[in-house]
Short mmCIF file of C-alpha atoms in Angstrom, two decimals:
data_model
loop_
_atom_site.label_atom_id
_atom_site.label_comp_id
_atom_site.label_asym_id
_atom_site.label_seq_id
_atom_site.Cartn_x
_atom_site.Cartn_y
_atom_site.Cartn_z
CA MET A 23 -0.83 19.92 2.46
CA LYS A 24 0.02 20.61 -1.18
CA ARG A 25 2.34 17.85 -2.37
CA VAL A 26 1.23 14.22 -2.36
CA GLY A 27 3.15 11.19 -3.60
CA ILE A 28 1.33 8.11 -4.86
CA VAL A 29 3.04 4.73 -5.10
CA THR A 30 1.56 1.73 -6.88
CA ALA A 31 3.49 -1.45 -7.50
CA LEU A 32 2.18 -2.28 -10.98
CA VAL A 33 1.26 -0.08 -13.93
CA ASP A 34 -2.02 -2.01 -14.28
CA GLU A 35 -2.97 -1.06 -10.71
CA SER A 36 -2.71 2.65 -11.51
CA THR A 37 -4.06 2.88 -15.09
CA TYR A 38 -7.63 3.80 -14.17
CA LEU A 39 -6.43 6.06 -11.37
CA ARG A 40 -4.14 7.95 -13.74
CA GLU A 41 -7.00 8.48 -16.17
CA ASN A 42 -9.29 9.93 -13.49
CA ILE A 43 -7.15 11.59 -10.86
CA GLY A 44 -7.12 15.12 -12.26
CA LYS A 45 -5.38 17.37 -14.77
CA TYR A 46 -2.35 15.66 -16.25
CA LEU A 47 0.76 17.88 -16.20
CA GLY A 48 3.25 15.52 -17.83
CA VAL A 49 5.90 12.99 -16.94
CA ASP A 50 9.41 13.46 -15.56
CA GLU A 51 11.90 10.98 -17.00
CA GLY A 52 14.78 10.00 -14.76
CA VAL A 53 15.42 7.43 -12.07
CA TYR A 54 11.66 6.84 -12.27
CA GLU A 55 8.89 7.88 -14.58
CA VAL A 56 7.01 10.30 -12.35
CA HIS A 57 3.58 11.28 -13.64
CA ARG A 58 2.49 14.71 -12.40
CA TYR A 59 -1.09 15.88 -11.84
CA ASP A 60 -3.11 18.76 -10.47
CA CYS A 61 -5.90 17.27 -8.37
CA GLU A 62 -8.11 19.46 -6.20
CA GLY A 63 -5.35 22.06 -6.06
CA LYS A 64 -2.75 19.53 -4.92
CA GLU A 65 0.45 18.62 -6.71
CA VAL A 66 0.34 14.86 -7.16
CA PHE A 67 3.33 12.73 -8.16
CA LEU A 68 2.68 9.11 -9.14
CA ILE A 69 5.29 6.35 -9.37
CA ASN A 70 4.92 2.71 -10.36
CA SER A 71 7.56 1.26 -8.05
CA GLY A 72 7.66 -2.36 -9.14
CA VAL A 73 6.87 -5.30 -6.88
CA GLY A 74 8.28 -5.83 -3.40
CA GLU A 75 9.26 -4.07 -0.21
CA VAL A 76 12.59 -2.66 -1.38
CA ALA A 77 11.12 -1.28 -4.60
CA ALA A 78 8.26 0.37 -2.73
CA ALA A 79 10.56 1.88 -0.08
CA LEU A 80 12.89 3.32 -2.72
CA ALA A 81 9.99 4.89 -4.61
CA ALA A 82 8.58 6.49 -1.46
CA GLN A 83 12.02 7.79 -0.51
CA TYR A 84 12.44 9.26 -4.00
CA LEU A 85 9.13 11.11 -3.71
CA ALA A 86 10.12 12.44 -0.29
CA LEU A 87 13.56 13.67 -1.36
CA LYS A 88 13.02 14.73 -4.97
CA TYR A 89 9.49 16.09 -4.81
CA LYS A 90 9.20 16.99 -1.12
CA ALA A 91 6.04 14.93 -0.78
CA GLU A 92 4.13 15.72 2.42
CA MET A 93 2.17 12.47 2.41
CA ILE A 94 2.46 9.11 0.68
CA LEU A 95 -0.63 7.42 -0.68
CA ASN A 96 -0.53 3.79 -1.72
CA VAL A 97 -3.30 2.03 -3.63
CA GLY A 98 -3.23 -1.51 -4.91
CA LEU A 99 -4.55 -5.02 -4.91
CA VAL A 100 -4.07 -7.43 -2.02
CA GLY A 101 -4.86 -10.98 -1.00
CA SER A 102 -7.54 -11.56 1.61
CA LEU A 103 -6.84 -13.59 4.76
CA SER A 104 -10.36 -13.12 6.10
CA LYS A 105 -13.76 -14.48 5.07
CA ASP A 106 -15.16 -11.03 5.80
CA LEU A 107 -13.18 -9.44 2.98
CA LYS A 108 -14.25 -10.70 -0.42
CA ARG A 109 -12.93 -9.80 -3.86
CA GLY A 110 -13.59 -6.11 -4.56
CA ALA A 111 -13.75 -5.12 -0.87
CA LEU A 112 -11.87 -1.99 0.12
CA ALA A 113 -9.88 -1.59 3.33
CA LEU A 114 -7.73 1.05 4.99
CA VAL A 115 -4.47 -0.21 6.52
CA ASN A 116 -3.81 0.99 10.07
CA GLU A 117 -1.33 -1.72 11.14
CA VAL A 118 1.48 -3.56 9.36
CA VAL A 119 3.30 -6.78 10.24
CA HIS A 120 6.61 -7.42 8.47
CA TYR A 121 6.51 -11.19 8.80
CA ASP A 122 9.66 -11.72 6.69
CA PHE A 123 11.88 -10.18 9.37
CA SER A 124 13.32 -12.10 12.32
CA PRO A 125 16.21 -11.25 14.67
CA SER A 126 16.64 -14.96 15.48
CA TYR A 127 17.13 -18.12 13.44
CA THR A 128 15.58 -20.32 16.11
CA ASP A 129 13.18 -18.29 18.26
CA GLU A 130 9.86 -18.04 16.39
CA SER A 131 8.38 -15.90 19.18
CA VAL A 132 10.31 -12.89 17.85
CA LEU A 133 9.24 -13.34 14.21
CA GLY A 134 8.36 -9.95 12.74
CA ILE A 135 9.82 -7.94 15.61
CA HIS A 136 12.48 -5.53 14.34
CA VAL A 137 15.55 -4.73 16.39
CA GLY A 138 14.79 -1.92 18.82
CA ARG A 139 11.04 -2.62 18.85
CA ASP A 140 8.99 -4.65 21.28
CA SER A 141 6.15 -5.61 18.95
CA ALA A 142 5.67 -6.92 15.43
CA ILE A 143 2.82 -4.45 14.89
CA LEU A 144 3.88 -1.32 13.00
CA THR A 145 1.53 1.68 13.03
CA PRO A 146 1.68 4.19 10.17
CA ASP A 147 0.36 7.73 10.62
CA ILE A 148 -3.07 7.61 8.96
CA SER A 149 -4.42 10.79 10.57
CA PRO A 150 -5.32 12.51 7.25
CA ALA A 151 -7.78 9.68 6.52
CA ALA A 152 -10.13 11.03 9.20
CA ARG A 153 -10.98 13.92 6.86
CA SER A 154 -12.43 11.60 4.24
CA GLU A 155 -15.91 10.11 4.56
CA HIS A 156 -14.99 7.36 2.08
CA LEU A 157 -11.94 6.33 4.07
CA SER A 158 -13.60 6.68 7.45
CA ALA A 159 -16.25 4.20 6.32
CA MET A 160 -13.71 1.55 5.31
CA PRO A 161 -12.73 -1.27 7.67
CA LEU A 162 -9.38 -0.75 9.39
CA VAL A 163 -7.14 -3.75 8.85
CA ARG A 164 -3.78 -5.19 9.82
CA ILE A 165 -1.77 -6.22 6.77
CA ALA A 166 0.88 -8.93 6.53
CA SER A 167 3.74 -7.72 4.36
CA GLY A 168 6.66 -9.69 2.96
CA ASP A 169 8.48 -10.46 -0.25
CA LYS A 170 6.34 -13.51 -0.98
CA PHE A 171 3.25 -13.86 -3.14
CA VAL A 172 0.92 -15.71 -0.79
CA ASN A 173 -0.75 -18.56 -2.67
CA SER A 174 -0.64 -21.27 -0.02
CA SER A 175 -3.49 -22.03 2.38
CA ASP A 176 -1.04 -23.27 5.04
CA PHE A 177 1.01 -20.07 4.92
CA LYS A 178 -2.18 -18.02 4.97
CA ARG A 179 -3.28 -19.77 8.18
CA MET A 180 0.05 -18.95 9.80
CA LEU A 181 -0.37 -15.25 9.05
CA VAL A 182 -3.84 -15.31 10.58
CA ASP A 183 -3.07 -17.47 13.60
CA LYS A 184 0.20 -15.80 14.59
CA PHE A 185 -0.41 -12.19 13.59
CA ASP A 186 -4.20 -11.83 13.21
CA CYS A 187 -3.76 -10.17 9.81
CA LYS A 188 -6.74 -9.63 7.49
CA ILE A 189 -4.95 -9.00 4.17
CA CYS A 190 -1.46 -9.45 2.71
CA ASP A 191 0.78 -7.75 0.16
CA MET A 192 4.43 -7.29 -0.81
CA GLU A 193 4.92 -3.52 -0.40
CA SER A 194 3.41 -2.20 2.84
CA ALA A 195 6.37 -2.82 5.15
CA GLY A 196 8.76 -1.01 2.82
CA LEU A 197 6.41 1.95 2.55
CA PHE A 198 6.01 2.06 6.32
CA PHE A 199 9.73 2.27 7.04
CA ALA A 200 10.33 4.91 4.36
CA CYS A 201 7.49 7.08 5.64
CA GLU A 202 8.52 6.62 9.26
CA ARG A 203 12.03 7.78 8.36
CA PHE A 204 10.71 10.99 6.80
CA SER A 205 7.85 11.48 9.31
CA LEU A 206 5.23 11.28 6.57
CA PRO A 207 1.62 10.17 6.88
CA LEU A 208 1.01 6.95 4.96
CA ILE A 209 -2.46 6.19 3.63
CA MET A 210 -2.77 2.69 2.15
CA VAL A 211 -6.08 1.92 0.45
CA LYS A 212 -6.25 -1.72 -0.57
CA CYS A 213 -8.66 -3.58 -2.81
CA VAL A 214 -9.01 -7.34 -2.34
CA SER A 215 -8.18 -9.26 -5.50
CA ASP A 216 -7.94 -12.84 -4.27
CA ASN A 217 -8.12 -15.16 -1.28
CA ALA A 218 -4.34 -15.69 -0.97
CA ASP A 219 -4.72 -19.39 -1.69
CA GLU A 220 -3.86 -21.78 -4.52
CA ASP A 221 -6.14 -19.82 -6.90
CA ALA A 222 -4.53 -16.46 -6.13
CA ASP A 223 -2.63 -16.19 -9.43
CA VAL A 224 -5.79 -16.51 -11.52
CA SER A 225 -7.89 -14.27 -9.24
CA PHE A 226 -5.25 -11.53 -9.33
CA ASP A 227 -5.35 -11.35 -13.13
CA GLN A 228 -9.15 -11.22 -13.16
CA ALA A 229 -9.28 -8.45 -10.58
CA LEU A 230 -7.06 -6.06 -12.50
CA SER A 231 -9.87 -5.27 -14.94
CA GLY A 232 -12.35 -4.21 -12.27
CA GLY A 233 -11.05 -3.99 -8.73
CA VAL A 234 -8.65 -1.09 -9.29
CA ARG A 235 -11.57 1.20 -10.19
CA GLU A 236 -13.00 0.92 -6.69
CA TYR A 237 -10.61 3.23 -4.88
CA VAL A 238 -10.57 6.21 -7.27
CA ALA A 239 -13.46 8.02 -5.51
CA ALA A 240 -11.75 7.60 -2.14
CA VAL A 241 -8.45 8.94 -3.47
CA ARG A 242 -10.04 12.00 -5.06
CA GLU A 243 -12.00 12.83 -1.90
CA LEU A 244 -8.90 12.49 0.28
CA LEU A 245 -6.92 14.80 -2.00
CA ALA A 246 -9.72 17.35 -1.79
CA LYS A 247 -9.65 17.33 2.02
CA VAL A 248 -5.95 17.27 2.90
#
């Protein structure tokens, strides 16, 4: 594997990564600003997609079509839905629930289940992660993904009770569907920034200065092994 695409939602989430990922080769100006790197002999293309599922899916699709990316890597901050995952904890996503989707206005039993599927649980191809000691040591988690910033304890309980999710974000479902379409492995390394409750807005801002540094070692090791 020689060509890897990296998608982060916010510029702040990727600043430290960009400074430490490898040799900087420049930026391509166009539909997106695509920052290019040489890391461990791999061509790396980094996009800040913007927030939300659609933005993330479009960025991943762009990397697949324009740069022929052979894998998509996503790093970013997430809210925790579990007492076991505190601020600063790292996790590797192996299952996604797109809770925003429903094929029925009235039947809540089918919430999250896309047409043509029989389960709300979506499983990205994370096979390259097995080559990384850093990633293999991380807890595997199911993430709740939707176009909502979760800052309500009641909504958080619903995501836990109905879907047994451990963390939540606004990009994972979009990345999953883009990578599934192009048959690409999708490695999502998440760092907990907040507890997805009424204090989430404040916690998120505080975490930007420190939490994003935590996944750089894991990213570099993965790029060395794939």
